[in-house]
Every structure is written in C-alpha cells, then in structure tokens.
Amino acid sequence: MLRQGLPKLVATDLDGTVVRSDATVSGFTHSVFERVRAAGVPIVGATGRGPRLEELSRIDLPHADLLVLGGGGRVLDLREPGLPRVLRDARLPGTTLAALVDALEQRLGPVKLLVEALDTPNSPIWGDDVTDWPYPDDVRVQPRAESLGHDIIKAFVRVGGDDDSDTLLRTARALVPAETAAFTHSGLGWVEITPPNVDKASGLAVVAEELGVDPADVLVFGDMPNDIPMFEWAGRRVAVANAHPEVIALADETTLSNDRDGVAVYLDGLLRRSR
C-alpha cells in the first residue's frame, strides 16, 4: 500500500468532497490541483454525475486529465484538445431495469423511479412525478414505459418518503443479483442503479490501464458509499471529515471536510513533504 511520497495518480469525488456545500470550489483547491499537475501527477474526477453534467464537472475540476462519470459507466480522456475520447460507455437495457424495479415493488411496494438516459449537455432526467428530488428543474415527468424504452446510463429509486438509503441499498443488493445491476447511493436519499460491474473502481481501472498505473500507486478521495469501490481498489484512501461512516472506516486517513477544503489541504501537505 502506498504510504509516502507522491502518488502516480490522484482521483477524487466531486460533490461533498472537493465541491463545497454552496456548490463552489475554492480558489485554494484549484491552485493546489494545478500544483499537483505541475508535479507530473495526473488528476481524475470520479463522480456519480452523469455525462450530461460533463461541462459542470469540467468547470469544478478543470485540472482533470480524465473523468469517470455516471458512477463509472462513462470514462472520458480529456488530455487532447477538442472532443474527449470515450474510453467506456456502459448502459443498462430498459427492459432489465423494468424487471428489477418490478421485483423491488413486489417486495417493498410502490417505488419512485428516475432515469438518466441522455448524455447531451444538461439534458433532463426522466421519470415519475416526485417532490423530493433535490434538483427538480432537471426532471421531466413522463410515463414509466416511455422512460424504460431506452438504454439507461443510471437510474434512481426511492420507496415512498423513506430516506433510509442505507437500508434500501442493502435490500436491493439482497434482492437483485450483482450480474443484473449494481446498486449504490451518494447521499441524495435515493438508491442509484448502474449496469452490472459498473462502479467508480471499474471506471478507474479503465483509467489505470490507459495510463499504465498500478492501483497500488493511486490516491483517492471520497465521502459517500458510491466511493467505497474505489476505496477498496486504490492504494491510498483519504476520506473527508463529512464522509459516511462506512467510507471513513475504509480510509487510511481522514482530512478536513469539503467545506474546509480538506482535499486541497491534504494534497498541499503532500506536495510540501515531497520537496
């Protein structure tokens, strides 16, 4: 396990990790990432945001050499000018999602469903009429059959008004085989569904192969259960202080919270010690 010196790759979650509660990234954080790149260390943004939010992700982390989007399903190489090179584009058939949602409803009763199928900038999320989605302007309400008539980048489910994502996540994983779909959550109160074997670790594995980097030489930062796979995969794992308890339990170290620029503070110290 990597313990000292600079890593060969830095990968970080965005929301709740480098992005602060007011949806901004500090100038200090930007300056530290610039220094990391100047030291020859590639930077990867690894986020649950779908590819429709690629532009926002590039604004929040303009120093990224590559992006892992959609929780691992879309991997983009940004190193060359012009359009990014797509290294991975995983989709879940709508028919598969329909069957697993039916299985969840048979066990749990009615669920709310939102799906992310489009990857054009700022395209809408389709789905049920919901009142508790944190970004209501993103949602276009439409019949479920219409939403499920497409291959899906990512889906979101919730049972009634229950905001216990941890319990729903355990139930979904016990009910639906891993070879059918992958489940996680990112603290929004919804459980997220991706194609099988799609998570941030598998997305970063595509990056590592492209760059010729061993996972043992990768440093990752995160805060929520959707970061757990990359914490289990990477050689050094650092949680921000506001992270989910399961993430903190897996971390080698904990830094300050996202609102106190914890990732940048940690990297700044690493750069200073490596001189």
mmCIF file of N, CA and C in Angstrom, residues 18-20 22-33 60 63 258-262 264:
data_model
loop_
_atom_site.group_PDB
_atom_site.id
_atom_site.type_symbol
_atom_site.label_atom_id
_atom_site.label_comp_id
_atom_site.label_asym_id
_atom_site.label_seq_id
_atom_site.Cartn_x
_atom_site.Cartn_y
_atom_site.Cartn_z
ATOM 1 N N VAL A 18 -14.680 17.692 -3.020
ATOM 2 C CA VAL A 18 -13.988 18.945 -3.358
ATOM 3 C C VAL A 18 -14.976 20.090 -3.559
ATOM 4 N N VAL A 19 -16.211 19.759 -3.926
ATOM 5 C CA VAL A 19 -17.241 20.789 -4.069
ATOM 6 C C VAL A 19 -17.858 21.051 -2.698
ATOM 7 N N ARG A 20 -17.934 22.313 -2.331
ATOM 8 C CA ARG A 20 -18.428 22.688 -1.016
ATOM 9 C C ARG A 20 -19.956 22.707 -0.975
ATOM 10 N N ASP A 22 -21.989 25.010 -0.721
ATOM 11 C CA ASP A 22 -22.607 26.082 -1.520
ATOM 12 C C ASP A 22 -22.397 25.875 -3.014
ATOM 13 N N ALA A 23 -21.969 24.652 -3.397
ATOM 14 C CA ALA A 23 -21.791 24.257 -4.802
ATOM 15 C C ALA A 23 -20.607 24.945 -5.473
ATOM 16 N N THR A 24 -19.656 25.455 -4.688
ATOM 17 C CA THR A 24 -18.470 26.090 -5.247
ATOM 18 C C THR A 24 -17.220 25.275 -4.919
ATOM 19 N N VAL A 25 -16.163 25.548 -5.673
ATOM 20 C CA VAL A 25 -14.840 25.001 -5.403
ATOM 21 C C VAL A 25 -13.920 26.185 -5.149
ATOM 22 N N SER A 26 -13.166 26.139 -4.064
ATOM 23 C CA SER A 26 -12.377 27.304 -3.667
ATOM 24 C C SER A 26 -11.195 27.548 -4.606
ATOM 25 N N GLY A 27 -10.749 28.793 -4.627
ATOM 26 C CA GLY A 27 -9.543 29.124 -5.372
ATOM 27 C C GLY A 27 -8.333 28.383 -4.847
ATOM 28 N N PHE A 28 -8.290 28.179 -3.533
ATOM 29 C CA PHE A 28 -7.184 27.429 -2.946
ATOM 30 C C PHE A 28 -7.152 26.001 -3.496
ATOM 31 N N THR A 29 -8.320 25.357 -3.567
ATOM 32 C CA THR A 29 -8.382 23.999 -4.106
ATOM 33 C C THR A 29 -7.906 23.968 -5.550
ATOM 34 N N HIS A 30 -8.366 24.922 -6.360
ATOM 35 C CA HIS A 30 -7.915 24.972 -7.757
ATOM 36 C C HIS A 30 -6.394 25.138 -7.837
ATOM 37 N N SER A 31 -5.845 25.989 -7.000
ATOM 38 C CA SER A 31 -4.402 26.234 -7.064
ATOM 39 C C SER A 31 -3.605 25.000 -6.662
ATOM 40 N N VAL A 32 -4.113 24.260 -5.694
ATOM 41 C CA VAL A 32 -3.399 23.049 -5.269
ATOM 42 C C VAL A 32 -3.437 21.995 -6.376
ATOM 43 N N PHE A 33 -4.580 21.823 -7.015
ATOM 44 C CA PHE A 33 -4.642 20.857 -8.116
ATOM 45 C C PHE A 33 -3.714 21.263 -9.263
ATOM 46 N N ASP A 60 -15.847 22.420 -12.377
ATOM 47 C CA ASP A 60 -15.472 22.186 -10.981
ATOM 48 C C ASP A 60 -14.073 21.612 -10.844
ATOM 49 N N HIS A 63 -8.737 20.840 -13.941
ATOM 50 C CA HIS A 63 -7.405 20.258 -13.994
ATOM 51 C C HIS A 63 -7.450 18.765 -14.346
ATOM 52 N N ASN A 258 -15.235 18.920 3.281
ATOM 53 C CA ASN A 258 -15.265 19.588 1.981
ATOM 54 C C ASN A 258 -15.391 21.103 2.142
ATOM 55 N N ASP A 259 -16.136 21.564 3.144
ATOM 56 C CA ASP A 259 -16.307 22.999 3.341
ATOM 57 C C ASP A 259 -15.046 23.671 3.870
ATOM 58 N N ARG A 260 -14.097 22.857 4.335
ATOM 59 C CA ARG A 260 -12.814 23.405 4.810
ATOM 60 C C ARG A 260 -11.671 23.014 3.865
ATOM 61 N N ASP A 261 -12.022 22.665 2.630
ATOM 62 C CA ASP A 261 -11.024 22.363 1.589
ATOM 63 C C ASP A 261 -10.098 21.215 1.990
ATOM 64 N N GLY A 262 -10.694 20.169 2.581
ATOM 65 C CA GLY A 262 -9.893 19.075 3.113
ATOM 66 C C GLY A 262 -9.008 18.387 2.095
ATOM 67 N N ALA A 264 -7.715 19.653 -0.683
ATOM 68 C CA ALA A 264 -6.608 20.552 -1.028
ATOM 69 C C ALA A 264 -5.590 20.654 0.106
#
